[in-house]
């Protein structure tokens, strides 16, 4: 089991991105169920096994079992489906859709099990038992009738037990214990990639078969709703002020006051609880006037300089993420200030003019840089003739400097220090208006509170682009950065619910 294991949330995100691309869950369920049927047929045909019992739950794992039942019955096997519940209990559209042909089939026997007293002796009569009860969403302990069904499957001593996606009872959530009862399968056929904890439960997983269910490669290499789902989880019910992120935006100068305000507001709109702006005193009052949601700290001078550091370092230490650059300017005294601020930070986003001043700085482990192509050339000293060359330059710089780069353009390119890459195609030419880059940097900083730099950058690029599209749809091409800003919370909400709202 050397292949990378993924969590249930990561698999959900892959499914969401697949649906966004055009491969909906219904197609993947059909492919999964057919793969189960094909595996069972390969195992059974030379052994003259004819009786197949499928124990199905009321979710998508059960739906996979329904598809397998249909295919196996069509191939002449005696199929009996035991549903843990009733058809009206089915919880997903795909499971309901695939129950329909079973409900009218005269060749497939159906039994409904509503409580543990209905676990029947027929469980001992099957040549093949297929466990399609519960999938990756299960958390211990098992409730009834699932607990009794799992115990029954394990006591049945069938010649072949096949688990669909994951043996029922095995939690695939990181950190969860391996807690009995768990189906002891001879073969587990999992879909797309192995799941977390499978390598720790080989006695239950048995032989692991990984089946292709049609997930397009782009579900991994392009941003989509799944990236938002992963990066923007629901807040804990007992969360308190500050727990969801304190962002420090360091920027502004005598000429530029709007950029740091825009970035800080974007951070709040993206989930941060508190955004503090550190800016020169001549513009601090102007920045504060943009919104009562901002906390602004003013420092002596028309530009931020090393003389400010003693007072800014405590702000850095009390913040989860530092965003430096929006409106900071290119004054000579600011260069040393930028480098020392970056080096004093644990998690930092570097944007705008700071990208031109940060050469030679020692980047912390969790760093995101957000250049466009020209800024990348200034940062690296390497010219690029086209987008692909720029991507290659970004990849090399990310590796050698242990940073994540979000290269902005008509197609955004995101690369991690290890070479993991994604592209983002959301957005619109209307977003060439000033301030949208500050918004993107603010979204990245908010999402970095609870995510890796790469995951935060991917989701932020997608969210900001979708917000720009929404602003254009409402107002036409002539929009402002504030128009984009307004749509960020709505985009996050809608993209997290992508499958739930019916785009399956």
GROMACS .gro file of C-alpha atoms in nm, residues 34-336:
model
  303
   34UNK     CA    1  -1.941  -0.185  -1.253
   35UNK     CA    2  -1.585  -0.219  -1.123
   36UNK     CA    3  -1.717  -0.411  -0.821
   37UNK     CA    4  -1.918  -0.641  -1.047
   38UNK     CA    5  -1.619  -0.700  -1.275
   39UNK     CA    6  -1.398  -0.789  -0.978
   40UNK     CA    7  -1.654  -1.030  -0.831
   41UNK     CA    8  -1.704  -1.197  -1.168
   42UNK     CA    9  -1.329  -1.247  -1.211
   43UNK     CA   10  -1.307  -1.409  -0.869
   44UNK     CA   11  -1.626  -1.616  -0.897
   45UNK     CA   12  -1.639  -1.752  -1.249
   46UNK     CA   13  -1.379  -2.027  -1.210
   47UNK     CA   14  -1.509  -2.136  -0.869
   48UNK     CA   15  -1.875  -2.182  -0.967
   49UNK     CA   16  -1.990  -1.931  -0.709
   50UNK     CA   17  -2.341  -1.824  -0.801
   51UNK     CA   18  -2.511  -1.676  -0.492
   52UNK     CA   19  -2.416  -1.318  -0.412
   53UNK     CA   20  -2.542  -1.121  -0.113
   54UNK     CA   21  -2.498  -0.745  -0.114
   55UNK     CA   22  -2.534  -0.563   0.217
   56UNK     CA   23  -2.609  -0.202   0.133
   57UNK     CA   24  -2.642   0.119   0.331
   58UNK     CA   25  -2.857   0.418   0.250
   59UNK     CA   26  -2.580   0.644   0.118
   60UNK     CA   27  -2.349   0.643  -0.180
   61UNK     CA   28  -2.168   0.328  -0.064
   62UNK     CA   29  -2.501   0.151  -0.086
   63UNK     CA   30  -2.556   0.312  -0.425
   64UNK     CA   31  -2.232   0.154  -0.548
   65UNK     CA   32  -2.371  -0.178  -0.426
   66UNK     CA   33  -2.699  -0.123  -0.614
   67UNK     CA   34  -2.509  -0.072  -0.939
   68UNK     CA   35  -2.302  -0.385  -0.875
   69UNK     CA   36  -2.622  -0.581  -0.805
   70UNK     CA   37  -2.774  -0.474  -1.136
   71UNK     CA   38  -2.467  -0.574  -1.336
   72UNK     CA   39  -2.421  -0.906  -1.158
   73UNK     CA   40  -2.789  -0.998  -1.200
   74UNK     CA   41  -2.764  -0.913  -1.570
   75UNK     CA   42  -2.473  -1.158  -1.592
   76UNK     CA   43  -2.679  -1.442  -1.447
   77UNK     CA   44  -2.580  -1.448  -1.080
   78UNK     CA   45  -2.837  -1.499  -0.804
   79UNK     CA   46  -2.832  -1.163  -0.630
   80UNK     CA   47  -2.993  -1.075  -0.298
   81UNK     CA   48  -2.971  -0.716  -0.173
   82UNK     CA   49  -3.009  -0.653   0.201
   83UNK     CA   50  -3.082  -0.283   0.254
   84UNK     CA   51  -3.003  -0.143   0.600
   85UNK     CA   52  -3.318   0.066   0.610
   86UNK     CA   53  -3.592   0.123   0.357
   87UNK     CA   54  -3.591   0.286   0.012
   88UNK     CA   55  -3.745   0.602   0.155
   89UNK     CA   56  -3.438   0.638   0.379
   90UNK     CA   57  -3.195   0.671   0.085
   91UNK     CA   58  -3.009   0.998   0.129
   92UNK     CA   59  -2.844   1.085  -0.203
   93UNK     CA   60  -2.991   1.138  -0.550
   94UNK     CA   61  -2.747   0.886  -0.697
   95UNK     CA   62  -2.844   0.612  -0.451
   96UNK     CA   63  -3.213   0.678  -0.518
   97UNK     CA   64  -3.155   0.673  -0.893
   98UNK     CA   65  -2.977   0.338  -0.880
   99UNK     CA   66  -3.234   0.183  -0.649
  100UNK     CA   67  -3.511   0.234  -0.906
  101UNK     CA   68  -3.408  -0.046  -1.146
  102UNK     CA   69  -3.361  -0.281  -0.849
  103UNK     CA   70  -3.705  -0.198  -0.713
  104UNK     CA   71  -3.876  -0.326  -1.029
  105UNK     CA   72  -3.639  -0.616  -1.095
  106UNK     CA   73  -3.785  -0.963  -1.060
  107UNK     CA   74  -3.441  -1.125  -1.074
  108UNK     CA   75  -3.298  -0.945  -0.770
  109UNK     CA   76  -3.430  -1.039  -0.426
  110UNK     CA   77  -3.463  -0.752  -0.177
  111UNK     CA   78  -3.478  -0.759   0.204
  112UNK     CA   79  -3.508  -0.453   0.428
  113UNK     CA   80  -3.328  -0.460   0.763
  114UNK     CA   81  -3.441  -0.192   1.006
  115UNK     CA   82  -3.299  -0.320   1.335
  116UNK     CA   83  -3.054  -0.575   1.469
  117UNK     CA   84  -3.325  -0.837   1.528
  118UNK     CA   85  -3.366  -0.869   1.151
  119UNK     CA   86  -3.010  -0.990   1.083
  120UNK     CA   87  -3.118  -1.317   0.927
  121UNK     CA   88  -2.964  -1.665   0.888
  122UNK     CA   89  -2.942  -1.620   0.508
  123UNK     CA   90  -2.617  -1.436   0.570
  124UNK     CA   91  -2.455  -1.782   0.598
  125UNK     CA   92  -2.583  -1.902   0.259
  126UNK     CA   93  -2.387  -1.679   0.020
  127UNK     CA   94  -2.088  -1.771  -0.191
  128UNK     CA   95  -1.993  -1.404  -0.208
  129UNK     CA   96  -2.071  -1.130   0.045
  130UNK     CA   97  -2.038  -0.771  -0.075
  131UNK     CA   98  -2.007  -0.508   0.197
  132UNK     CA   99  -2.158  -0.183   0.066
  133UNK     CA  100  -2.293  -0.067   0.401
  134UNK     CA  101  -2.090   0.238   0.497
  135UNK     CA  102  -1.810   0.420   0.319
  136UNK     CA  103  -1.554   0.682   0.409
  137UNK     CA  104  -1.789   0.896   0.617
  138UNK     CA  105  -1.819   0.650   0.906
  139UNK     CA  106  -1.687   0.739   1.252
  140UNK     CA  107  -1.674   0.490   1.541
  141UNK     CA  108  -1.866   0.351   1.718
  142UNK     CA  109  -2.099   0.176   1.474
  143UNK     CA  110  -2.471   0.206   1.541
  144UNK     CA  111  -2.735  -0.058   1.479
  145UNK     CA  112  -2.824  -0.233   1.256
  146UNK     CA  113  -2.479  -0.179   1.102
  147UNK     CA  114  -2.293  -0.318   1.401
  148UNK     CA  115  -2.487  -0.646   1.397
  149UNK     CA  116  -2.457  -0.671   1.019
  150UNK     CA  117  -2.079  -0.631   1.036
  151UNK     CA  118  -2.058  -0.896   1.306
  152UNK     CA  119  -2.281  -1.123   1.098
  153UNK     CA  120  -2.063  -1.080   0.787
  154UNK     CA  121  -1.753  -1.165   0.990
  155UNK     CA  122  -1.916  -1.478   1.139
  156UNK     CA  123  -2.058  -1.599   0.808
  157UNK     CA  124  -1.724  -1.739   0.689
  158UNK     CA  125  -1.818  -1.681   0.324
  159UNK     CA  126  -1.569  -1.799   0.059
  160UNK     CA  127  -1.531  -1.440  -0.059
  161UNK     CA  128  -1.599  -1.111   0.120
  162UNK     CA  129  -1.555  -0.796  -0.087
  163UNK     CA  130  -1.561  -0.451   0.075
  164UNK     CA  131  -1.672  -0.160  -0.141
  165UNK     CA  132  -1.438   0.140  -0.112
  166UNK     CA  133  -1.363   0.073   0.257
  167UNK     CA  134  -1.453  -0.208   0.499
  168UNK     CA  135  -1.754  -0.097   0.702
  169UNK     CA  136  -1.646   0.017   1.047
  170UNK     CA  137  -1.301   0.137   0.941
  171UNK     CA  138  -1.277   0.512   0.992
  172UNK     CA  139  -1.069   0.682   0.726
  173UNK     CA  140  -1.045   1.009   0.918
  174UNK     CA  141  -0.687   1.088   1.026
  175UNK     CA  142  -0.628   1.019   1.393
  176UNK     CA  143  -0.933   0.798   1.444
  177UNK     CA  144  -0.868   0.464   1.616
  178UNK     CA  145  -0.901   0.125   1.448
  179UNK     CA  146  -1.205   0.018   1.648
  180UNK     CA  147  -1.394  -0.312   1.614
  181UNK     CA  148  -1.622  -0.431   1.476
  182UNK     CA  149  -1.489  -0.384   1.123
  183UNK     CA  150  -1.567  -0.604   0.825
  184UNK     CA  151  -1.285  -0.849   0.757
  185UNK     CA  152  -1.267  -0.852   0.379
  186UNK     CA  153  -1.069  -1.081   0.153
  187UNK     CA  154  -1.059  -0.799  -0.102
  188UNK     CA  155  -1.129  -0.428  -0.070
  189UNK     CA  156  -1.196  -0.246  -0.395
  190UNK     CA  157  -1.139   0.122  -0.331
  191UNK     CA  158  -1.198   0.400  -0.579
  192UNK     CA  159  -0.947   0.638  -0.734
  193UNK     CA  160  -0.694   0.632  -0.448
  194UNK     CA  161  -0.644   0.443  -0.119
  195UNK     CA  162  -0.801   0.603   0.185
  196UNK     CA  163  -0.648   0.706   0.517
  197UNK     CA  164  -0.586   0.425   0.771
  198UNK     CA  165  -0.606   0.144   0.514
  199UNK     CA  166  -0.236   0.072   0.558
  200UNK     CA  167  -0.298   0.034   0.934
  201UNK     CA  168  -0.584  -0.214   0.888
  202UNK     CA  169  -0.447  -0.475   0.648
  203UNK     CA  170  -0.621  -0.757   0.837
  204UNK     CA  171  -0.955  -0.598   0.755
  205UNK     CA  172  -0.875  -0.458   0.411
  206UNK     CA  173  -0.729  -0.781   0.276
  207UNK     CA  174  -0.605  -0.747  -0.080
  208UNK     CA  175  -0.643  -0.386  -0.191
  209UNK     CA  176  -0.760  -0.316  -0.545
  210UNK     CA  177  -0.772   0.046  -0.662
  211UNK     CA  178  -1.033   0.099  -0.934
  212UNK     CA  179  -1.049   0.382  -1.186
  213UNK     CA  180  -1.395   0.543  -1.171
  214UNK     CA  181  -1.335   0.809  -1.434
  215UNK     CA  182  -1.200   1.097  -1.227
  216UNK     CA  183  -1.045   1.332  -1.485
  217UNK     CA  184  -0.681   1.433  -1.426
  218UNK     CA  185  -0.793   1.796  -1.424
  219UNK     CA  186  -0.976   1.733  -1.095
  220UNK     CA  187  -0.627   1.733  -0.943
  221UNK     CA  188  -0.451   1.987  -1.164
  222UNK     CA  189  -0.716   2.261  -1.195
  223UNK     CA  190  -0.879   2.456  -0.915
  224UNK     CA  191  -1.249   2.407  -0.852
  225UNK     CA  192  -1.522   2.403  -0.588
  226UNK     CA  193  -1.342   2.120  -0.411
  227UNK     CA  194  -1.052   2.350  -0.332
  228UNK     CA  195  -1.295   2.588  -0.161
  229UNK     CA  196  -1.455   2.299   0.028
  230UNK     CA  197  -1.116   2.195   0.168
  231UNK     CA  198  -0.988   2.543   0.246
  232UNK     CA  199  -1.307   2.688   0.398
  233UNK     CA  200  -1.446   2.441   0.653
  234UNK     CA  201  -1.735   2.533   0.878
  235UNK     CA  202  -1.632   2.721   1.190
  236UNK     CA  203  -1.644   2.529   1.519
  237UNK     CA  204  -1.965   2.603   1.706
  238UNK     CA  205  -1.765   2.707   2.013
  239UNK     CA  206  -1.520   2.933   1.829
  240UNK     CA  207  -1.441   3.274   1.976
  241UNK     CA  208  -1.312   3.605   1.844
  242UNK     CA  209  -0.968   3.566   1.697
  243UNK     CA  210  -0.978   3.188   1.673
  244UNK     CA  211  -1.051   3.201   1.300
  245UNK     CA  212  -0.759   3.423   1.218
  246UNK     CA  213  -0.578   3.745   1.302
  247UNK     CA  214  -0.424   3.901   0.992
  248UNK     CA  215  -0.166   4.179   0.994
  249UNK     CA  216  -0.154   4.380   0.671
  250UNK     CA  217   0.168   4.578   0.644
  251UNK     CA  218   0.153   4.844   0.376
  252UNK     CA  219   0.045   5.184   0.263
  253UNK     CA  220   0.253   5.496   0.208
  254UNK     CA  221   0.204   5.865   0.143
  255UNK     CA  222   0.082   5.794  -0.213
  256UNK     CA  223  -0.123   5.477  -0.156
  257UNK     CA  224  -0.387   5.424   0.111
  258UNK     CA  225  -0.652   5.210  -0.061
  259UNK     CA  226  -0.448   4.894  -0.123
  260UNK     CA  227  -0.392   4.786   0.239
  261UNK     CA  228  -0.754   4.862   0.325
  262UNK     CA  229  -0.875   4.651   0.034
  263UNK     CA  230  -0.650   4.361   0.132
  264UNK     CA  231  -0.758   4.373   0.496
  265UNK     CA  232  -1.128   4.384   0.407
  266UNK     CA  233  -1.078   4.087   0.172
  267UNK     CA  234  -0.919   3.892   0.457
  268UNK     CA  235  -1.223   3.958   0.678
  269UNK     CA  236  -1.464   3.871   0.395
  270UNK     CA  237  -1.272   3.542   0.353
  271UNK     CA  238  -1.309   3.428   0.711
  272UNK     CA  239  -1.051   3.608   0.923
  273UNK     CA  240  -1.190   3.742   1.250
  274UNK     CA  241  -0.957   4.040   1.281
  275UNK     CA  242  -0.750   4.240   1.034
  276UNK     CA  243  -0.498   4.494   1.159
  277UNK     CA  244  -0.331   4.737   0.919
  278UNK     CA  245   0.016   4.870   1.000
  279UNK     CA  246   0.074   5.187   0.795
  280UNK     CA  247   0.249   5.526   0.809
  281UNK     CA  248   0.067   5.781   1.026
  282UNK     CA  249  -0.008   6.022   0.739
  283UNK     CA  250  -0.237   5.761   0.578
  284UNK     CA  251  -0.348   5.562   0.884
  285UNK     CA  252  -0.653   5.781   0.939
  286UNK     CA  253  -0.750   5.758   0.573
  287UNK     CA  254  -0.726   5.378   0.584
  288UNK     CA  255  -0.938   5.364   0.900
  289UNK     CA  256  -1.202   5.578   0.732
  290UNK     CA  257  -1.267   5.314   0.466
  291UNK     CA  258  -1.437   5.079   0.713
  292UNK     CA  259  -1.509   5.050   1.085
  293UNK     CA  260  -1.414   4.681   1.052
  294UNK     CA  261  -1.045   4.770   1.027
  295UNK     CA  262  -0.800   4.820   1.312
  296UNK     CA  263  -0.524   5.058   1.201
  297UNK     CA  264  -0.190   5.122   1.370
  298UNK     CA  265   0.003   5.429   1.254
  299UNK     CA  266   0.383   5.464   1.252
  300UNK     CA  267   0.605   5.768   1.216
  301UNK     CA  268   0.717   5.872   0.869
  302UNK     CA  269   0.569   5.891   0.523
  303UNK     CA  270   0.695   5.538   0.449
  304UNK     CA  271   0.748   5.228   0.660
  305UNK     CA  272   1.113   5.194   0.759
  306UNK     CA  273   1.338   4.996   0.996
  307UNK     CA  274   1.262   5.255   1.265
  308UNK     CA  275   0.910   5.107   1.284
  309UNK     CA  276   1.022   4.751   1.351
  310UNK     CA  277   1.035   4.761   1.730
  311UNK     CA  278   0.666   4.848   1.739
  312UNK     CA  279   0.560   4.625   1.450
  313UNK     CA  280   0.727   4.305   1.574
  314UNK     CA  281   0.475   4.265   1.862
  315UNK     CA  282   0.195   4.297   1.606
  316UNK     CA  283   0.360   4.024   1.399
  317UNK     CA  284   0.383   3.793   1.699
  318UNK     CA  285   0.016   3.838   1.783
  319UNK     CA  286  -0.095   3.762   1.425
  320UNK     CA  287  -0.153   3.429   1.253
  321UNK     CA  288  -0.050   3.554   0.909
  322UNK     CA  289   0.132   3.864   0.789
  323UNK     CA  290   0.052   4.017   0.449
  324UNK     CA  291   0.315   4.265   0.338
  325UNK     CA  292   0.322   4.480   0.028
  326UNK     CA  293  -0.012   4.640  -0.063
  327UNK     CA  294   0.059   5.009  -0.125
  328UNK     CA  295   0.391   4.994   0.061
  329UNK     CA  296   0.580   5.191  -0.205
  330UNK     CA  297   0.941   5.171  -0.321
  331UNK     CA  298   1.115   5.419  -0.093
  332UNK     CA  299   1.479   5.335  -0.026
  333UNK     CA  300   1.423   5.300   0.350
  334UNK     CA  301   1.146   5.047   0.292
  335UNK     CA  302   1.370   4.776   0.142
  336UNK     CA  303   1.540   4.677   0.468
   0.00000   0.00000   0.00000
